[in-house]
Amino acid sequence: MGDSVVLAFLLTLLAGLATGIGSILAFFTSTTNTKFLSFALGFSAGVMIYVSMIEIFVKAQDALVSALGEKDGNWAVVGGFFGGMILIALIDKFIPQQTNPHEIKKVEEVQSLGVTKDPSLMKMGTFTALAIGIHNFPEGIATFASALQDPKLGVAITVAIAIHNIPEGIAVSAPIYFATGSKKKAFRLSFLSGLSEPIGALAAFFVLMPFLNDVIFGLIFSSVAGIMVFISLDELMPAAKKYDEAHTSIYGLIGGMAVMAVSLLLFI
């Protein structure tokens, strides 16, 4: 159990700190590679949707039906699935649109302002960092719980979440950098915003682990599936389409599903 806990925590930490990659890219990229961004976000959505519906939902269903019986177990897994969607929807609802981490901006949109010393730009970056912290907390729980139960799932989810955390890092660091002229301050705040995912992992370990049984596990997994499907459909795919070139985002979506499908088959 000790090694699996360490691996689950490290994977969650890796996913969260991908915001730092986005922060660095914001400093050294003068224009956004929209084709790559569209494909990457679509790919991340494809991984999340496929693994949620084909693997995570099924594992949750098996656990809950085993513990509660066929009728109650199936009702519980559906309740957990839509409960996860409601949770992440409520979190998004209370994040102002202008600071929502998934309202992705191109780097050049902020760079065009130059180093302005504008307090409103600094405020936007700070609130975006806070919004990412709140938003990524349940993602940390999802990554940790998934990796703890099944390391191959944990790796897949880590990759998907890390990809979609990169533009979040840009959304934090770019406005702060161009408000202050300080790369160090921009990187630090972007880096710290990603730490909410390992904090979510710690919360899962200390709060949920003592009570973990088939029912709790099944409810967590069904909720994780709902959260990931919601993020994919409400945030990743619209963002991918925003910067779409032809059908790039859909190719990314299909590619993500295909890679996830093959990787799961390799572990059978």
XYZ file of N, CA and C in Angstrom, residues 103-268:
498
model
N -11.299 29.901 -19.619
C -11.508 30.932 -20.629
C -10.115 31.275 -21.173
N -9.608 30.432 -22.035
C -8.201 30.495 -22.433
C -7.939 31.709 -23.325
N -6.827 32.390 -23.022
C -6.416 33.526 -23.833
C -5.147 33.162 -24.597
N -4.995 33.741 -25.781
C -3.738 33.596 -26.496
C -2.679 34.440 -25.798
N -1.440 33.966 -25.876
C -0.351 34.705 -25.258
C -0.276 36.119 -25.826
N -0.439 36.242 -27.136
C -0.273 37.551 -27.765
C -1.390 38.532 -27.374
N -2.533 38.017 -26.900
C -3.597 38.914 -26.454
C -3.151 39.714 -25.245
N -2.379 39.090 -24.374
C -1.867 39.782 -23.202
C -0.591 40.543 -23.535
N 0.271 39.943 -24.387
C 1.527 40.589 -24.741
C 1.300 41.902 -25.482
N 0.189 42.003 -26.189
C -0.088 43.209 -26.955
C -0.224 44.428 -26.055
N -0.504 44.161 -24.770
C -0.645 45.264 -23.824
C 0.716 45.785 -23.354
N 1.755 44.952 -23.530
C 3.069 45.314 -23.024
C 3.113 45.237 -21.508
N 4.263 45.600 -20.927
C 4.377 45.653 -19.465
C 3.696 46.938 -19.019
N 2.487 46.803 -18.484
C 1.629 47.959 -18.268
C 1.635 48.488 -16.846
N 2.089 47.671 -15.875
C 1.951 48.022 -14.456
C 0.495 48.295 -14.109
N -0.402 47.625 -14.824
C -1.837 47.828 -14.640
C -2.332 46.957 -13.485
N -2.856 47.563 -12.409
C -3.343 46.767 -11.265
C -4.451 45.796 -11.649
N -5.281 46.174 -12.635
C -6.384 45.298 -13.020
C -5.865 44.025 -13.677
N -4.735 44.135 -14.403
C -4.129 42.969 -15.031
C -3.546 42.043 -13.959
N -2.918 42.632 -12.961
C -2.387 41.857 -11.839
C -3.524 41.168 -11.092
N -4.619 41.896 -10.912
C -5.786 41.330 -10.214
C -6.359 40.155 -11.001
N -6.407 40.296 -12.338
C -6.940 39.220 -13.167
C -6.092 37.960 -13.020
N -4.766 38.108 -13.058
C -3.894 36.957 -12.916
C -4.004 36.314 -11.547
N -4.115 37.141 -10.503
C -4.211 36.612 -9.138
C -5.510 35.853 -8.943
N -6.608 36.413 -9.415
C -7.899 35.737 -9.275
C -7.967 34.480 -10.141
N -7.283 34.520 -11.287
C -7.234 33.315 -12.115
C -6.498 32.207 -11.379
N -5.396 32.556 -10.704
C -4.648 31.569 -9.919
C -5.530 30.982 -8.820
N -6.296 31.846 -8.147
C -7.203 31.369 -7.094
C -8.276 30.459 -7.677
N -8.819 30.867 -8.836
C -9.856 30.065 -9.488
C -9.325 28.689 -9.870
N -8.090 28.650 -10.392
C -7.481 27.367 -10.760
C -7.289 26.498 -9.525
N -6.857 27.141 -8.433
C -6.672 26.390 -7.202
C -7.952 25.719 -6.737
N -9.059 26.463 -6.772
C -10.354 25.914 -6.362
C -10.796 24.819 -7.327
N -10.636 25.099 -8.604
C -11.124 24.195 -9.639
C -10.343 22.886 -9.662
N -9.045 22.943 -9.387
C -8.200 21.761 -9.518
C -8.190 20.875 -8.279
N -8.754 21.355 -7.182
C -8.779 20.555 -5.954
C -9.484 19.207 -6.163
N -10.713 19.183 -6.722
C -11.343 17.879 -6.967
C -10.620 17.049 -8.013
N -9.920 17.716 -8.951
C -9.128 16.963 -9.925
C -7.989 16.215 -9.219
N -7.436 16.827 -8.171
C -6.398 16.160 -7.396
C -6.923 14.917 -6.701
N -8.131 15.022 -6.152
C -8.763 13.857 -5.526
C -8.993 12.765 -6.566
N -9.454 13.178 -7.747
C -9.741 12.223 -8.819
C -8.473 11.490 -9.259
N -7.398 12.237 -9.473
C -6.154 11.618 -9.920
C -5.604 10.669 -8.868
N -5.605 11.116 -7.622
C -5.058 10.302 -6.531
C -5.857 9.015 -6.351
N -7.182 9.143 -6.284
C -8.020 7.960 -6.062
C -7.890 6.975 -7.214
N -7.822 7.485 -8.433
C -7.701 6.618 -9.603
C -6.354 5.892 -9.615
N -5.287 6.635 -9.337
C -3.947 6.038 -9.356
C -3.779 5.028 -8.229
N -4.423 5.298 -7.107
C -4.312 4.389 -5.966
C -4.975 3.053 -6.270
N -6.111 3.094 -6.964
C -6.836 1.863 -7.266
C -6.240 1.136 -8.457
N -5.786 1.914 -9.466
C -5.283 1.309 -10.704
C -4.216 2.234 -11.297
N -2.938 1.921 -11.098
C -1.858 2.809 -11.557
C -1.931 3.168 -13.042
N -2.358 2.225 -13.904
C -2.407 2.545 -15.339
C -3.463 3.610 -15.627
N -4.565 3.573 -14.876
C -5.568 4.634 -15.000
C -4.996 5.947 -14.497
N -4.265 5.858 -13.396
C -3.673 7.063 -12.823
C -2.739 7.756 -13.794
N -1.937 6.982 -14.519
C -1.017 7.557 -15.500
C -1.795 8.240 -16.625
N -2.831 7.588 -17.115
C -3.635 8.154 -18.209
C -4.295 9.461 -17.778
N -4.866 9.457 -16.590
C -5.538 10.666 -16.100
C -4.522 11.774 -15.848
N -3.348 11.411 -15.334
C -2.286 12.395 -15.103
C -1.906 13.095 -16.394
N -1.725 12.316 -17.469
C -1.355 12.898 -18.763
C -2.440 13.847 -19.254
N -3.699 13.417 -19.165
C -4.804 14.241 -19.665
C -4.919 15.542 -18.880
N -4.839 15.451 -17.554
C -4.978 16.647 -16.728
C -3.764 17.567 -16.900
N -2.573 16.978 -17.020
C -1.376 17.795 -17.221
C -1.486 18.606 -18.512
N -1.984 17.981 -19.587
C -2.135 18.694 -20.861
C -3.057 19.895 -20.700
N -4.167 19.689 -19.999
C -5.107 20.812 -19.905
C -4.725 21.802 -18.816
N -3.717 21.473 -17.999
C -3.212 22.436 -17.021
C -2.197 23.402 -17.629
N -1.608 23.026 -18.766
C -0.603 23.902 -19.383
C -1.193 25.262 -19.786
N -2.326 25.296 -20.522
C -2.893 26.619 -20.828
C -3.389 27.358 -19.589
N -3.722 26.620 -18.514
C -4.089 27.287 -17.273
C -2.894 28.057 -16.713
N -1.699 27.458 -16.834
C -0.497 28.155 -16.384
C -0.259 29.436 -17.161
N -0.531 29.393 -18.464
C -0.415 30.596 -19.291
C -1.396 31.660 -18.820
N -2.621 31.223 -18.487
C -3.668 32.157 -18.081
C -3.314 32.887 -16.795
N -2.482 32.267 -15.952
C -2.051 32.920 -14.708
C -0.826 33.788 -14.951
N 0.201 33.210 -15.566
C 1.488 33.893 -15.607
C 1.525 35.067 -16.576
N 0.837 34.948 -17.719
C 0.926 36.014 -18.720
C 0.433 37.362 -18.184
N -0.778 37.455 -17.605
C -1.207 38.772 -17.109
C -0.349 39.294 -15.971
N 0.124 38.392 -15.092
C 0.947 38.851 -13.964
C 2.302 39.353 -14.466
N 2.884 38.628 -15.423
C 4.174 39.051 -15.972
C 4.070 40.410 -16.644
N 3.011 40.615 -17.430
C 2.889 41.873 -18.153
C 2.332 42.997 -17.287
N 1.890 42.650 -16.070
C 1.497 43.692 -15.124
C 2.680 44.140 -14.272
N 3.612 43.225 -14.011
C 4.704 43.516 -13.081
C 6.077 43.527 -13.734
N 6.228 42.839 -14.876
C 7.528 42.701 -15.499
C 8.408 41.678 -14.800
N 7.838 40.958 -13.822
C 8.608 39.994 -13.037
C 8.250 38.564 -13.440
N 9.196 37.884 -14.105
C 8.980 36.475 -14.449
C 8.919 35.617 -13.197
N 9.726 35.968 -12.204
C 9.770 35.186 -10.969
C 8.414 35.216 -10.259
N 7.819 36.386 -10.166
C 6.528 36.502 -9.486
C 5.431 35.772 -10.267
N 5.463 35.895 -11.591
C 4.457 35.230 -12.423
C 4.579 33.720 -12.314
N 5.831 33.226 -12.374
C 6.034 31.778 -12.283
C 5.634 31.262 -10.905
N 5.971 31.982 -9.860
C 5.676 31.529 -8.499
C 4.171 31.373 -8.278
N 3.394 32.363 -8.731
C 1.947 32.283 -8.518
C 1.327 31.181 -9.369
N 1.828 31.033 -10.602
C 1.337 29.963 -11.468
C 1.675 28.602 -10.877
N 2.904 28.461 -10.377
C 3.361 27.220 -9.765
C 2.507 26.883 -8.540
N 2.253 27.877 -7.700
C 1.472 27.647 -6.486
C 0.033 27.255 -6.796
N -0.526 27.791 -7.888
C -1.913 27.465 -8.229
C -2.066 25.981 -8.551
N -0.976 25.378 -9.073
C -1.028 23.959 -9.391
C -0.929 23.055 -8.176
N -0.501 23.611 -7.045
C -0.337 22.794 -5.839
C -1.660 22.356 -5.234
N -2.774 22.931 -5.693
C -4.063 22.522 -5.138
C -4.383 21.063 -5.483
N -3.794 20.553 -6.563
C -4.045 19.145 -6.903
C -3.384 18.183 -5.911
N -2.087 18.334 -5.595
C -1.552 17.470 -4.539
C -2.194 17.709 -3.178
N -2.671 18.928 -2.919
C -3.414 19.170 -1.671
C -4.700 18.361 -1.674
N -5.351 18.282 -2.837
C -6.537 17.433 -2.970
C -6.200 15.977 -2.713
N -5.010 15.556 -3.179
C -4.565 14.185 -2.938
C -4.371 13.932 -1.445
N -3.770 14.898 -0.749
C -3.576 14.758 0.698
C -4.912 14.682 1.424
N -5.883 15.498 0.971
C -7.220 15.454 1.578
C -7.852 14.085 1.372
N -7.689 13.535 0.163
C -8.233 12.206 -0.115
C -7.584 11.161 0.782
N -6.273 11.290 0.984
C -5.538 10.305 1.787
C -5.968 10.347 3.253
N -6.021 11.540 3.833
C -6.283 11.654 5.263
C -7.769 11.576 5.618
N -8.638 12.030 4.706
C -10.077 12.065 5.014
C -10.792 10.811 4.510
N -10.473 10.385 3.268
C -11.218 9.280 2.660
C -10.612 7.907 2.919
N -9.281 7.822 2.964
C -8.627 6.528 3.088
C -9.084 5.715 4.299
N -9.263 6.336 5.481
C -9.680 5.529 6.640
C -11.041 4.868 6.462
N -11.870 5.423 5.574
C -13.226 4.903 5.402
C -13.399 4.159 4.082
N -12.283 3.918 3.386
C -12.387 3.371 2.035
C -12.900 1.932 2.052
N -14.026 1.710 1.392
C -14.576 0.375 1.163
C -15.187 0.374 -0.228
N -15.879 -0.696 -0.613
C -16.429 -0.775 -1.967
C -17.423 0.341 -2.267
N -18.225 0.712 -1.272
C -19.232 1.758 -1.490
C -18.551 3.113 -1.697
N -17.634 3.475 -0.786
C -16.936 4.759 -0.901
C -16.126 4.806 -2.191
N -15.412 3.712 -2.474
C -14.623 3.653 -3.700
C -15.508 3.832 -4.931
N -16.641 3.120 -4.966
C -17.534 3.204 -6.115
C -18.100 4.599 -6.310
N -18.450 5.261 -5.201
C -18.998 6.616 -5.290
C -17.933 7.611 -5.745
N -16.702 7.442 -5.234
C -15.611 8.323 -5.670
C -15.363 8.148 -7.159
N -15.278 6.888 -7.597
C -14.976 6.633 -9.006
C -16.094 7.116 -9.928
N -17.340 6.907 -9.554
C -18.437 7.382 -10.403
C -18.444 8.907 -10.460
N -18.115 9.558 -9.334
C -18.042 11.022 -9.316
C -16.890 11.518 -10.172
N -15.755 10.818 -10.099
C -14.594 11.164 -10.930
C -14.959 11.098 -12.410
N -15.685 10.043 -12.793
C -16.116 9.918 -14.188
C -16.979 11.100 -14.600
N -17.919 11.489 -13.729
C -18.777 12.626 -14.034
C -17.998 13.919 -14.153
N -17.052 14.146 -13.233
C -16.229 15.358 -13.258
C -15.438 15.442 -14.560
N -14.837 14.330 -14.952
C -13.978 14.341 -16.135
C -14.769 14.501 -17.434
N -15.944 13.896 -17.504
C -16.780 14.072 -18.694
C -17.255 15.522 -18.777
N -17.640 16.097 -17.642
C -18.099 17.495 -17.634
C -16.980 18.433 -18.091
N -15.779 18.259 -17.524
C -14.639 19.102 -17.899
C -14.369 18.992 -19.406
N -14.459 17.773 -19.930
C -14.180 17.552 -21.353
C -15.195 18.253 -22.248
N -16.493 18.091 -21.919
C -17.546 18.618 -22.781
C -17.786 20.113 -22.593
N -17.623 20.589 -21.360
C -17.944 21.988 -21.067
C -16.748 22.907 -21.257
N -15.542 22.375 -21.106
C -14.380 23.240 -21.080
C -13.347 22.911 -22.159
N -12.901 21.655 -22.194
C -11.806 21.324 -23.101
C -12.213 21.409 -24.570
N -13.343 20.785 -24.925
C -13.741 20.801 -26.337
C -14.133 22.191 -26.831
N -14.901 22.991 -26.074
C -15.156 24.362 -26.538
C -13.865 25.169 -26.692
N -12.903 24.991 -25.758
C -11.626 25.697 -25.874
C -10.867 25.217 -27.097
N -10.887 23.899 -27.345
C -10.205 23.346 -28.512
C -10.834 23.877 -29.802
N -12.145 23.949 -29.850
C -12.839 24.440 -31.050
C -12.571 25.923 -31.276
N -12.337 26.657 -30.175
C -12.092 28.095 -30.300
C -10.867 28.371 -31.157
N -9.859 27.508 -31.027
C -8.629 27.673 -31.788
C -8.506 26.616 -32.881
N -9.650 26.090 -33.322
C -9.664 24.991 -34.276
C -9.201 25.444 -35.651
N -8.468 24.581 -36.304
C -8.124 24.779 -37.708
C -8.632 23.548 -38.443
N -9.666 23.722 -39.238
C -10.368 22.608 -39.882
C -10.958 21.709 -38.790
N -10.557 20.444 -38.760
C -11.113 19.515 -37.776
C -10.049 19.064 -36.779
N -9.112 19.941 -36.483
C -7.983 19.570 -35.635
C -8.424 19.068 -34.269
N -9.383 19.749 -33.653
C -9.799 19.361 -32.302
C -10.460 17.990 -32.298
N -11.231 17.677 -33.353
C -11.889 16.370 -33.437
C -10.861 15.276 -33.683
N -9.851 15.575 -34.521
C -8.772 14.608 -34.724
C -8.050 14.344 -33.401
N -7.857 15.404 -32.628
C -7.240 15.246 -31.316
C -8.099 14.394 -30.398
N -9.412 14.630 -30.411
C -10.347 13.862 -29.594
C -10.279 12.371 -29.930
N -10.357 12.076 -31.230
C -10.304 10.678 -31.671
C -8.940 10.067 -31.349
N -7.879 10.849 -31.547
C -6.535 10.370 -31.234
C -6.385 10.036 -29.760
N -6.934 10.895 -28.892
C -6.881 10.644 -27.456
C -7.616 9.376 -27.079
N -8.787 9.173 -27.678
C -9.553 7.955 -27.407
C -8.795 6.717 -27.884
N -8.200 6.820 -29.083
C -7.483 5.673 -29.647
C -6.271 5.307 -28.799
N -5.504 6.312 -28.391
C -4.326 6.061 -27.552
C -4.745 5.442 -26.229
N -5.819 5.957 -25.645
C -6.311 5.421 -24.370
C -6.772 3.977 -24.541
N -7.484 3.698 -25.639
C -7.981 2.352 -25.891
C -6.830 1.357 -26.037
N -5.828 1.737 -26.822
C -4.691 0.834 -27.039
C -3.915 0.633 -25.738
N -3.703 1.713 -24.989
C -2.934 1.585 -23.746
C -3.641 0.678 -22.741
N -4.961 0.743 -22.693
C -5.708 -0.131 -21.786
C -5.629 -1.591 -22.242
N -5.686 -1.818 -23.567
C -5.597 -3.184 -24.088
C -4.226 -3.808 -23.806
N -3.201 -2.961 -23.797
C -1.854 -3.484 -23.573
C -1.672 -4.011 -22.157
N -2.554 -3.557 -21.250
C -2.438 -3.993 -19.859
C -3.344 -5.176 -19.518
N -4.102 -5.692 -20.508
C -4.994 -6.825 -20.245
C -4.169 -8.094 -20.004
